[in-house]
Amino acid sequence: MLKITAVIAEYNPFHNGHLKQLKKAKRETSADALVVVMSSSFTQHGDLCIADRYTRANWAIQAGADLVLELPTVYSLSTAKGFAEGALKTLSMLGEYTLSFGTESDEIEDLNMAAEFMRSESKDVSNLLKGYLSEGYSVAKSRTLALDKIRPDVSNMLKSPNNILAVEYMKAGAAYGGKVQYHSVERKPDDDKKFMSSTKIRNLIAQNADVSPFVPPFVDLSTHANIDKYNVISTYAMKAMSAAQLKEIANISEGMENRISQSSFNNMDEFLGLTSKRYTRSTIKRIAASATLGLTKDLIDLANEQPPYCTALAFKPSKKKALFALLAQSDGYFFFKHSDCEKDCPVRPLVDLDEKAAKIQKLCI
């Protein structure tokens, strides 16, 4: 049986840290095949990707991946919990595999303990959570505040974004029993100054600074998305929608549609001023992206009701036959290319959403 290691990624853009993770994951798990499931056109924080999905997928192939699958947009523009559940649902089409992820510590058992605790949320935590939510805090912040009171050790572990996602992956993986094993790649101090986060790299690109020391030689960022173009498109999309239309958009609840429709924002910076204790900057950006794409609550329901689906973005010819056969015999829908999805296919509206996201990303290059 093919021994598969999987990685969940965004690669916005691909950098030296990602290269290190892929090499270490493949080596330490003795994988026969390394599969990446990657956000295609938008990230979990609601940002438009700096390069198109095929370019970023090919970076991963050049770095050692054998297959890159597209993470459906309906999942990539979700909370950390929804992102993790969607990614694990997509990867379930592989059957058994090891999931490798980056963490702030190398203690898988500690992370698993945190995941177990979060999954079996106690009554005390639940009551505290409701209290903080009623005070207007976001779900993530409310959970942190509740855990600070009940389990400060777990709360401290969940202070870093990498650990938060790792725990969400492990929580989501519990639904698949022993089919998912875990492998962590610890983030260590960068004494050689070769590593920089994707966010910092994007900030440098915006300043026309040289980022070549922080990305592999095969990563060409000379052409990239113009975020200002996207901001204009997104601002118009939201301004053109009524409160009733906004109410149907994913990530909008509790009357936020009225606040948006009554606001006098004229650009994205002003729209981001709608942040609050409940609606963080990332949530507001996800709302903007969801409105731009027409990502509705009905599409989320459809994704939850249907079996998983995935589309191949890039692959190594030597592993194509074995991996494609594995995906084709799964209970989900596997597409070699997006046009393979027939018009009457139940997940066609979700594939159309992926295509719309890609077209908007292309408009902004």
Short mmCIF file of C-alpha atoms in Angstrom, two decimals:
data_model
loop_
_atom_site.label_atom_id
_atom_site.label_comp_id
_atom_site.label_asym_id
_atom_site.label_seq_id
_atom_site.Cartn_x
_atom_site.Cartn_y
_atom_site.Cartn_z
CA MET A 1 0.00 0.00 0.00
CA LEU A 2 1.22 3.49 -0.90
CA LYS A 3 2.50 5.33 2.18
CA ILE A 4 1.16 8.88 1.92
CA THR A 5 2.07 12.00 3.86
CA ALA A 6 -0.19 15.04 3.46
CA VAL A 7 0.34 18.74 4.09
CA ILE A 8 -2.32 21.46 4.26
CA ALA A 9 -1.05 24.77 2.90
CA GLU A 10 -1.67 28.17 1.33
CA TYR A 11 1.80 29.06 -0.03
CA ASN A 12 1.08 32.76 -0.22
CA PRO A 13 3.87 32.80 -1.26
CA PHE A 14 5.97 29.63 -0.96
CA HIS A 15 9.09 30.34 1.13
CA ASN A 16 12.15 28.66 2.63
CA GLY A 17 10.21 27.53 5.69
CA HIS A 18 7.76 25.66 3.49
CA LEU A 19 10.62 24.00 1.62
CA LYS A 20 12.13 22.86 4.91
CA GLN A 21 8.78 21.48 6.09
CA LEU A 22 8.13 19.46 2.92
CA LYS A 23 11.61 17.93 2.91
CA LYS A 24 11.45 17.07 6.60
CA ALA A 25 7.92 15.67 6.36
CA LYS A 26 8.80 13.39 3.46
CA ARG A 27 12.06 12.22 5.06
CA GLU A 28 10.86 11.65 8.62
CA THR A 29 7.66 9.85 7.64
CA SER A 30 9.38 7.74 4.93
CA ALA A 31 6.56 8.68 2.57
CA ASP A 32 6.16 7.08 -0.84
CA ALA A 33 4.11 10.10 -1.90
CA LEU A 34 3.72 13.63 -0.57
CA VAL A 35 0.31 15.20 -1.20
CA VAL A 36 -0.50 18.86 -0.59
CA VAL A 37 -4.04 20.22 -0.31
CA MET A 38 -3.77 23.94 -1.00
CA SER A 39 -6.08 26.95 -0.85
CA SER A 40 -6.55 28.04 -4.43
CA SER A 41 -7.31 31.75 -4.78
CA PHE A 42 -8.12 33.08 -1.30
CA THR A 43 -6.58 32.37 2.09
CA GLN A 44 -8.18 31.53 5.41
CA HIS A 45 -7.59 35.12 6.55
CA GLY A 46 -9.63 36.41 3.62
CA ASP A 47 -6.70 37.60 1.52
CA LEU A 48 -6.46 37.28 -2.26
CA CYS A 49 -3.54 34.99 -3.08
CA ILE A 50 -0.46 36.71 -4.44
CA ALA A 51 -0.06 34.21 -7.31
CA ASP A 52 -2.54 31.99 -9.13
CA ARG A 53 -3.31 28.46 -7.96
CA TYR A 54 -1.36 26.67 -10.71
CA THR A 55 1.78 28.74 -10.17
CA ARG A 56 1.72 28.08 -6.44
CA ALA A 57 0.95 24.39 -6.96
CA ASN A 58 3.96 24.06 -9.26
CA TRP A 59 6.17 25.67 -6.61
CA ALA A 60 5.13 22.82 -4.30
CA ILE A 61 5.91 20.20 -6.96
CA GLN A 62 9.37 21.70 -7.50
CA ALA A 63 9.87 21.57 -3.73
CA GLY A 64 9.18 17.83 -3.56
CA ALA A 65 5.41 17.35 -3.50
CA ASP A 66 4.02 14.60 -5.73
CA LEU A 67 0.45 15.90 -6.02
CA VAL A 68 -1.27 19.19 -5.21
CA LEU A 69 -5.04 19.18 -4.72
CA GLU A 70 -7.22 22.26 -4.58
CA LEU A 71 -8.85 23.00 -1.24
CA PRO A 72 -12.41 24.09 -2.10
CA THR A 73 -12.96 27.83 -1.69
CA VAL A 74 -15.94 27.17 0.56
CA TYR A 75 -13.47 25.77 3.11
CA SER A 76 -10.50 28.08 2.52
CA LEU A 77 -12.67 31.11 3.40
CA SER A 78 -13.77 29.67 6.72
CA THR A 79 -12.81 29.89 10.37
CA ALA A 80 -9.83 27.85 11.58
CA LYS A 81 -12.30 25.11 12.56
CA GLY A 82 -14.06 25.12 9.19
CA PHE A 83 -10.75 25.32 7.31
CA ALA A 84 -9.41 22.29 9.19
CA GLU A 85 -12.60 20.24 8.84
CA GLY A 86 -12.77 21.01 5.12
CA ALA A 87 -9.14 20.11 4.55
CA LEU A 88 -9.48 16.82 6.45
CA LYS A 89 -12.68 16.02 4.56
CA THR A 90 -10.86 16.60 1.27
CA LEU A 91 -7.90 14.48 2.37
CA SER A 92 -10.22 11.66 3.46
CA MET A 93 -10.36 10.73 -0.24
CA LEU A 94 -6.80 9.41 0.17
CA GLY A 95 -7.83 6.81 2.74
CA GLU A 96 -4.99 6.34 5.24
CA TYR A 97 -2.23 8.93 5.50
CA THR A 98 0.02 10.88 7.86
CA LEU A 99 -0.75 14.58 8.24
CA SER A 100 2.33 16.76 8.75
CA PHE A 101 2.02 20.31 10.08
CA GLY A 102 4.15 23.06 11.58
CA THR A 103 4.00 23.71 15.33
CA GLU A 104 5.67 25.85 17.95
CA SER A 105 6.59 22.73 19.91
CA ASP A 106 7.44 19.18 18.93
CA GLU A 107 5.13 17.54 21.44
CA ILE A 108 2.41 15.75 19.48
CA GLU A 109 1.01 14.25 22.69
CA ASP A 110 0.50 17.69 24.24
CA LEU A 111 -1.29 18.90 21.13
CA ASN A 112 -3.43 15.76 21.09
CA MET A 113 -4.32 16.33 24.73
CA ALA A 114 -5.41 19.87 23.87
CA ALA A 115 -7.46 18.57 20.94
CA GLU A 116 -9.16 15.96 23.15
CA PHE A 117 -9.99 18.60 25.74
CA MET A 118 -11.37 21.00 23.13
CA ARG A 119 -13.40 18.25 21.47
CA SER A 120 -15.07 17.24 24.73
CA GLU A 121 -15.70 20.83 25.80
CA SER A 122 -16.73 20.76 29.46
CA LYS A 123 -19.88 22.37 30.82
CA ASP A 124 -17.75 24.92 32.70
CA VAL A 125 -15.96 25.97 29.50
CA SER A 126 -19.26 26.05 27.62
CA ASN A 127 -20.85 28.35 30.20
CA LEU A 128 -17.86 30.68 30.23
CA LEU A 129 -17.82 30.67 26.44
CA LYS A 130 -21.46 31.76 26.29
CA GLY A 131 -20.74 34.53 28.78
CA TYR A 132 -17.87 35.98 26.76
CA LEU A 133 -19.86 35.68 23.54
CA SER A 134 -22.69 37.66 25.14
CA GLU A 135 -20.14 40.39 25.90
CA GLY A 136 -19.43 40.72 22.19
CA TYR A 137 -16.17 38.78 21.86
CA SER A 138 -15.43 36.61 18.82
CA VAL A 139 -15.73 32.83 19.17
CA ALA A 140 -11.94 32.43 19.08
CA LYS A 141 -11.34 35.13 21.69
CA SER A 142 -14.16 33.83 23.89
CA ARG A 143 -12.66 30.34 23.84
CA THR A 144 -9.23 31.73 24.76
CA LEU A 145 -10.67 33.69 27.68
CA ALA A 146 -12.64 30.66 28.87
CA LEU A 147 -9.61 28.40 28.67
CA ASP A 148 -7.51 30.96 30.56
CA LYS A 149 -9.88 30.39 33.48
CA ILE A 150 -10.25 26.59 33.26
CA ARG A 151 -7.09 25.23 31.61
CA PRO A 152 -4.33 27.86 31.31
CA ASP A 153 -1.92 25.17 30.07
CA VAL A 154 -4.15 24.45 27.08
CA SER A 155 -4.79 28.15 26.58
CA ASN A 156 -1.06 28.92 26.45
CA MET A 157 -0.56 26.18 23.87
CA LEU A 158 -3.21 27.79 21.68
CA LYS A 159 -1.64 31.24 21.70
CA SER A 160 0.26 30.59 18.44
CA PRO A 161 -1.48 30.34 15.02
CA ASN A 162 0.42 27.16 14.11
CA ASN A 163 -0.63 25.35 17.27
CA ILE A 164 -4.24 26.53 16.85
CA LEU A 165 -4.41 24.98 13.39
CA ALA A 166 -2.60 21.83 14.54
CA VAL A 167 -5.19 21.28 17.28
CA GLU A 168 -8.03 21.98 14.85
CA TYR A 169 -6.56 19.41 12.44
CA MET A 170 -6.40 16.82 15.21
CA LYS A 171 -9.94 17.60 16.33
CA ALA A 172 -11.20 17.21 12.76
CA GLY A 173 -9.12 14.08 12.23
CA ALA A 174 -10.89 12.29 15.08
CA ALA A 175 -13.87 11.79 12.76
CA TYR A 176 -11.73 9.47 10.61
CA GLY A 177 -10.47 7.22 13.41
CA GLY A 178 -7.10 5.58 12.89
CA LYS A 179 -6.90 6.57 9.22
CA VAL A 180 -5.03 9.76 10.10
CA GLN A 181 -1.64 9.77 11.85
CA TYR A 182 0.21 12.96 12.77
CA HIS A 183 3.69 14.37 12.30
CA SER A 184 4.88 17.79 13.45
CA VAL A 185 7.68 20.02 12.20
CA GLU A 186 8.80 22.32 14.97
CA ARG A 187 9.49 25.95 14.12
CA LYS A 188 12.90 26.84 15.54
CA PRO A 189 14.75 30.17 15.92
CA ASP A 190 16.16 31.41 12.62
CA ASP A 191 19.81 32.06 13.40
CA ASP A 192 20.80 32.19 9.71
CA LYS A 193 18.11 34.76 8.82
CA LYS A 194 16.91 32.60 5.93
CA PHE A 195 13.31 32.33 7.05
CA MET A 196 10.53 34.89 6.94
CA SER A 197 6.77 34.48 7.21
CA SER A 198 4.51 34.81 4.19
CA THR A 199 2.93 37.93 5.70
CA LYS A 200 6.28 39.69 6.06
CA ILE A 201 7.31 38.62 2.55
CA ARG A 202 4.09 40.09 1.12
CA ASN A 203 4.73 43.31 3.00
CA LEU A 204 8.21 43.51 1.50
CA ILE A 205 6.81 42.86 -1.97
CA ALA A 206 4.36 45.74 -1.47
CA GLN A 207 7.40 47.94 -0.78
CA ASN A 208 9.17 46.63 -3.92
CA ALA A 209 11.88 45.16 -1.68
CA ASP A 210 14.05 42.15 -2.53
CA VAL A 211 12.62 38.93 -1.07
CA SER A 212 14.93 36.48 -2.88
CA PRO A 213 16.87 35.53 0.31
CA PHE A 214 13.65 34.15 1.82
CA VAL A 215 12.22 32.11 -1.07
CA PRO A 216 13.64 29.19 -3.09
CA PRO A 217 15.19 30.04 -6.48
CA PHE A 218 12.23 28.58 -8.37
CA VAL A 219 9.76 31.03 -6.79
CA ASP A 220 9.34 33.94 -9.20
CA LEU A 221 7.42 36.85 -7.70
CA SER A 222 8.15 39.40 -10.42
CA THR A 223 4.47 39.21 -11.39
CA HIS A 224 1.92 39.13 -8.62
CA ALA A 225 -1.63 40.13 -7.73
CA ASN A 226 -2.41 43.82 -7.34
CA ILE A 227 -4.32 43.95 -4.07
CA ASP A 228 -5.56 47.48 -4.81
CA LYS A 229 -7.42 46.12 -7.84
CA TYR A 230 -9.06 43.45 -5.72
CA ASN A 231 -10.02 45.98 -3.05
CA VAL A 232 -11.90 48.05 -5.65
CA ILE A 233 -13.75 44.97 -6.95
CA SER A 234 -14.62 43.81 -3.45
CA THR A 235 -15.74 47.24 -2.25
CA TYR A 236 -18.08 47.57 -5.24
CA ALA A 237 -19.50 44.07 -4.67
CA MET A 238 -20.43 44.88 -1.09
CA LYS A 239 -21.80 48.35 -1.86
CA ALA A 240 -24.02 46.86 -4.58
CA MET A 241 -25.68 44.38 -2.20
CA SER A 242 -28.76 45.05 -0.11
CA ALA A 243 -28.98 44.09 3.55
CA ALA A 244 -31.19 41.14 2.57
CA GLN A 245 -28.57 39.91 0.09
CA LEU A 246 -25.74 40.39 2.58
CA LYS A 247 -27.64 38.38 5.18
CA GLU A 248 -27.27 35.28 2.98
CA ILE A 249 -23.48 35.67 2.71
CA ALA A 250 -21.21 33.31 4.66
CA ASN A 251 -19.60 34.63 7.87
CA ILE A 252 -22.36 37.26 8.36
CA SER A 253 -24.63 36.94 11.38
CA GLU A 254 -26.31 38.85 14.20
CA GLY A 255 -27.37 41.83 12.12
CA MET A 256 -23.92 42.48 10.64
CA GLU A 257 -25.63 42.85 7.25
CA ASN A 258 -27.38 46.00 8.50
CA ARG A 259 -24.17 47.45 9.85
CA ILE A 260 -22.47 46.91 6.49
CA SER A 261 -25.33 48.25 4.35
CA GLN A 262 -25.71 51.34 6.56
CA SER A 263 -21.99 52.06 6.65
CA SER A 264 -20.57 54.82 4.44
CA PHE A 265 -17.30 53.03 3.61
CA ASN A 266 -15.86 53.84 0.17
CA ASN A 267 -12.78 51.61 0.16
CA MET A 268 -11.42 48.50 1.82
CA ASP A 269 -9.51 50.36 4.53
CA GLU A 270 -12.73 52.02 5.63
CA PHE A 271 -14.60 48.70 5.48
CA LEU A 272 -11.98 47.10 7.71
CA GLY A 273 -12.87 49.79 10.23
CA LEU A 274 -15.99 47.73 10.98
CA THR A 275 -13.90 45.38 13.12
CA SER A 276 -15.10 44.85 16.68
CA LYS A 277 -14.61 42.46 19.59
CA ARG A 278 -16.89 39.99 17.81
CA TYR A 279 -15.76 40.63 14.23
CA THR A 280 -11.98 40.43 13.97
CA ARG A 281 -10.01 41.81 11.02
CA SER A 282 -9.72 38.32 9.51
CA THR A 283 -13.47 37.77 9.83
CA ILE A 284 -14.18 41.10 8.15
CA LYS A 285 -11.82 40.20 5.29
CA ARG A 286 -13.52 36.81 4.90
CA ILE A 287 -16.88 38.59 4.72
CA ALA A 288 -15.53 40.87 1.97
CA ALA A 289 -14.19 37.91 -0.01
CA SER A 290 -17.40 35.91 0.49
CA ALA A 291 -19.53 38.84 -0.72
CA THR A 292 -17.26 39.33 -3.73
CA LEU A 293 -17.60 35.68 -4.73
CA GLY A 294 -21.22 35.16 -3.75
CA LEU A 295 -20.24 32.56 -1.17
CA THR A 296 -23.55 32.03 0.60
CA LYS A 297 -24.67 30.05 3.62
CA ASP A 298 -26.53 27.74 1.20
CA LEU A 299 -23.21 26.82 -0.46
CA ILE A 300 -21.75 25.99 2.94
CA ASP A 301 -24.76 23.75 3.64
CA LEU A 302 -24.26 22.08 0.26
CA ALA A 303 -20.59 21.40 1.01
CA ASN A 304 -21.51 19.89 4.38
CA GLU A 305 -24.21 17.68 2.84
CA GLN A 306 -22.19 16.34 -0.10
CA PRO A 307 -19.27 13.89 -0.16
CA PRO A 308 -15.81 15.47 -0.51
CA TYR A 309 -14.50 16.62 -3.86
CA CYS A 310 -11.13 17.76 -5.13
CA THR A 311 -9.38 18.87 -8.31
CA ALA A 312 -5.76 18.21 -9.25
CA LEU A 313 -3.69 21.38 -9.67
CA ALA A 314 -0.26 19.83 -10.30
CA PHE A 315 1.41 16.45 -10.08
CA LYS A 316 4.57 14.48 -10.81
CA PRO A 317 4.01 12.12 -13.78
CA SER A 318 5.73 9.27 -11.93
CA LYS A 319 3.07 9.28 -9.18
CA LYS A 320 0.05 10.21 -11.28
CA LYS A 321 -1.30 6.71 -11.95
CA ALA A 322 -1.21 5.44 -8.37
CA LEU A 323 -2.52 8.62 -6.73
CA PHE A 324 -5.22 9.31 -9.30
CA ALA A 325 -6.45 5.72 -9.02
CA LEU A 326 -6.66 6.09 -5.24
CA LEU A 327 -8.72 9.28 -5.52
CA ALA A 328 -10.94 7.93 -8.29
CA GLN A 329 -11.97 4.91 -6.20
CA SER A 330 -12.87 7.01 -3.15
CA ASP A 331 -16.42 7.95 -2.15
CA GLY A 332 -15.85 11.56 -3.22
CA TYR A 333 -15.70 13.38 -6.54
CA PHE A 334 -12.25 13.63 -8.12
CA PHE A 335 -11.63 15.88 -11.12
CA PHE A 336 -8.48 15.85 -13.23
CA LYS A 337 -9.48 19.34 -14.36
CA HIS A 338 -12.38 21.60 -13.40
CA SER A 339 -14.20 21.06 -16.72
CA ASP A 340 -14.54 17.36 -15.82
CA CYS A 341 -17.28 18.32 -13.39
CA GLU A 342 -20.57 17.78 -15.26
CA LYS A 343 -23.33 20.40 -15.07
CA ASP A 344 -25.62 18.03 -13.17
CA CYS A 345 -22.94 17.00 -10.66
CA PRO A 346 -24.16 17.77 -7.10
CA VAL A 347 -20.97 19.69 -6.26
CA ARG A 348 -21.00 21.74 -9.49
CA PRO A 349 -22.02 24.99 -7.67
CA LEU A 350 -18.96 24.58 -5.42
CA VAL A 351 -16.65 23.97 -8.39
CA ASP A 352 -18.16 27.05 -10.07
CA LEU A 353 -17.28 29.03 -6.95
CA ASP A 354 -13.66 27.83 -7.20
CA GLU A 355 -13.58 28.94 -10.83
CA LYS A 356 -15.07 32.35 -10.04
CA ALA A 357 -12.45 32.87 -7.34
CA ALA A 358 -9.70 31.99 -9.82
CA LYS A 359 -11.09 34.43 -12.40
CA ILE A 360 -11.16 37.27 -9.89
CA GLN A 361 -7.60 36.45 -8.85
CA LYS A 362 -6.53 36.51 -12.51
CA LEU A 363 -8.21 39.90 -13.04
CA CYS A 364 -5.96 41.33 -10.36
CA ILE A 365 -2.62 40.19 -11.83
#
